[in-house]
Amino acid sequence: MKSRWVLFVPLAIMGLLFGAFIYRLTVPGETLIQSQWINKPMPLFDLPPATAGVAGLKSSQLADGKPRLVNVFASWCIPCRAEAPQLEALKAAGVPIDGIAIRDRPEDVAQFLNEVGNPFDRIGSDMQSSVQIALGSSGVPETFLIDGKGIIREQIQGVILQEQVPEIIAKLEAMK
Amino acid sequence: MIAELGLALLWIAAALACLSLVAGIIFLRGGPKDLASLVRPASVAQGVLTTAAFGLLIALFVRSDMSVELVARNSNSLKPMIFKVAGTWGNHEGSMLLWLMILSLSGALIAIFERRLREDTLVATLAAQAALSLGFFAFLIFSSNPFNRLPVAPPDGQGLNPLLQDIGLAFHPPTLYVGYVGLSVAFSFAVGALITREIGPAFARAMRPWVLGSWIFLTLGITAGSYWAYYELGWGGWWFWDPVENVSLIPWLAGAALLHSVAVTATRNALRAWTVMLAVIGFSMSMVGTFIVRSGLLTSVHSFAVDPERGTFLLALMAIYIGGALTLFALRAGTVAEGKKFALLSREGSLVINNLLLTTILALVLLGTLYPIVAEAMGEKISVGPPYYNKVAGPLALILCLVMVAGPLLAWRKDDGRKLRSRLPIAALAGAIVLVLLVIFGGHVGILPLLGMAVAGVVAVASLAPLWGRNLRRTPLPTWGMVIAHFGVAVCLAGMGAESAFIKEKLVAAAPGETVRVGDFDVLFKGVKPIAGPNYTAIEGTLVAMSGGKSHVMKPESRMFPGLMGTAPTETNEAALLTRPGGQLYVVLGQPVQGADGRADRYQLRLWWKPLVWWIWLGGGLIAFGAALSMLGRAQLLALWRARRARKEEGRWK
């Protein structure tokens, strides 16, 4: 005769399964899919200056102990113009911001900075979108929150809204 | 009035289910004997009333009665009639009523036909079936009422998901449901037999045609669903290992295992507890599948409405039914006397291996389907795709096929392996020839398709081996059925292997007048023209496929369904298919492509040449046909019907 407890195994398996179902019904699935780069260091890159007078950007420069923003933008991007005041506000609050200009000409970048102001400490020129692709960024503008060790903590897709500004300042403050 | 009548019928049917259940319980606890005679007619009446309610729902759809919420949300007066009718089950509430109707009808059929079981076992079975339907009546009436009226009727309805507006909707859901729910009978038989401890050949023989019948429908439903997805979704795949496909495959695997173990129990009175277990598992998996698809745990074209309340309701029902049955099993199975013994090299032995392999595959598919849900509970996001299933289930399925053809060559109880030694080498030779030919001429073929086609060669020959040396006219129908079904597996396998190994794909942007070459075909793109359907507009492409001096016109469409009553417009692709003996040419018309000059004179075209692809569904059809022959051969329904008539005649003369 087989031992009696074996006969309860199917019931136990069912119990486990239903536990998972109940969990899933009470905690609906998270539909937001985060970037694979979150909590990983910035990919390695060394971008030349995007325009005269502003330094280029190296990934090693991002790990200088200060949390910062890296803004992926382009002069040909209309929403990036709309984002400029928010970047200015962040800059005014003492947030260091670096830029990566995507598929841009130096004279256009200069013109753009002239028109909307320059919040960037450094701007790297990503002519082939190679760094953008490596970052898992799908468009412009996008903003990455980097902690002092050069590790990506958050990716913001699209324009930073006015109400997000204090939030971002607080988050960067918390990383210090 | 129709809707109110429908709802009233549902309530009365639910009351009858309640009556069957209560009368059954009192009878089984030693109550008055007369109660038993109440259960049969109550079950029949419940089946009739539920069917009538479903008929009324169809009538509401046919009349486009927009004052009924379900019709307003899922139908439209402009829809062609066939989709008005089929649209009845193209939504959550209607499909649940269909489910319930089949459940009740199954109970009615047991009540009418089943005469071989002991009366108490039969009453217990019918009571179990009534308990099942009672829960789903409650689900329908309290949380998914199909007859709900709107306070104000809208001028017209929102229409049916255009992806579902296809003739496939008329066949795929009902067949699959008959299969799914037909397994409920096996479940109820198992519960009934556990309650009265009548687990033996009589119980297995009573259950067998039901298992066969529902498995036939499951096979047909899955085959039809696969073909439907193949031509309607426009991706040209026949199996995606999508969770909803898996939850239909899991009961099918359980049914296949049960089908074979029930044969052992019926013929040899062995594997008794195992057969009962599988009978419970089969319908449990149907319910789990329905739950997963309907609760919104997974999203797809099958999840009509995401509603956590319904999910909770279904989960509670399932916990009661599956938990109850498994508890009963745990308590009673220990007292089931062990069945007859047998040697490992015997028909029973091979069927045990078959069962173990089938249940292992079942467990692996279930694991893959549920793992993302469980993993997310532990904070990790994972999706499980074809690479997992192909790797874990593929090799096991191939081994299973080999065991499948060895089994019928073995005798019951104990075998000396003589037939195996004399007949299998020829089959192995066939497989080896296929393998060698493929390696020499096939070019670069993946290992799984390669082995698949070789095994198909073995199975094709070996499945016919039981017929060798027999008088074919005297061979009993069930043997023919088995041979055809097993041969169908070979056909199916060959189709899968050839399609995966030798598929040719082309994605081009072509202007009218251009010719595209795919496989052995030169396909001339003649141009496009706008056309209007009954409830959509479309761009229809005209292509001429030329091969070997013959030309065939193909007309793929890109259809646009307008958004009705505030819903979003939808586009669907109607692929054009050209079926040739060697395979199918599959053409999809895509978006117009803008050239450098800004003119959109080119169109995206996707063309596939799929060698032997239709063998997959032919194989599925053969499997179902073989199973049907086997069922007919046992001719139990017919004999039972005659016996019933005879009894009635007798009664009249007394």
mmCIF file of C-alpha atoms in Angstrom, chain B residues 429-443 450 454:
data_model
loop_
_atom_site.group_PDB
_atom_site.id
_atom_site.type_symbol
_atom_site.label_atom_id
_atom_site.label_comp_id
_atom_site.label_asym_id
_atom_site.label_seq_id
_atom_site.Cartn_x
_atom_site.Cartn_y
_atom_site.Cartn_z
ATOM 1 C CA LEU B 429 14.673 1.872 -41.270
ATOM 2 C CA ALA B 430 12.043 4.273 -42.649
ATOM 3 C CA GLY B 431 13.058 6.831 -40.055
ATOM 4 C CA ALA B 432 16.733 6.355 -40.845
ATOM 5 C CA ILE B 433 16.091 6.852 -44.573
ATOM 6 C CA VAL B 434 14.253 10.111 -43.864
ATOM 7 C CA LEU B 435 17.106 11.231 -41.612
ATOM 8 C CA VAL B 436 19.798 10.408 -44.165
ATOM 9 C CA LEU B 437 17.908 12.089 -47.005
ATOM 10 C CA LEU B 438 17.399 15.198 -44.912
ATOM 11 C CA VAL B 439 21.027 15.373 -43.875
ATOM 12 C CA ILE B 440 22.214 14.968 -47.470
ATOM 13 C CA PHE B 441 19.677 17.126 -49.309
ATOM 14 C CA GLY B 442 18.053 19.182 -46.587
ATOM 15 C CA GLY B 443 20.837 21.687 -46.119
ATOM 16 C CA LEU B 450 15.274 17.144 -38.200
ATOM 17 C CA ALA B 454 12.753 11.347 -38.782
#
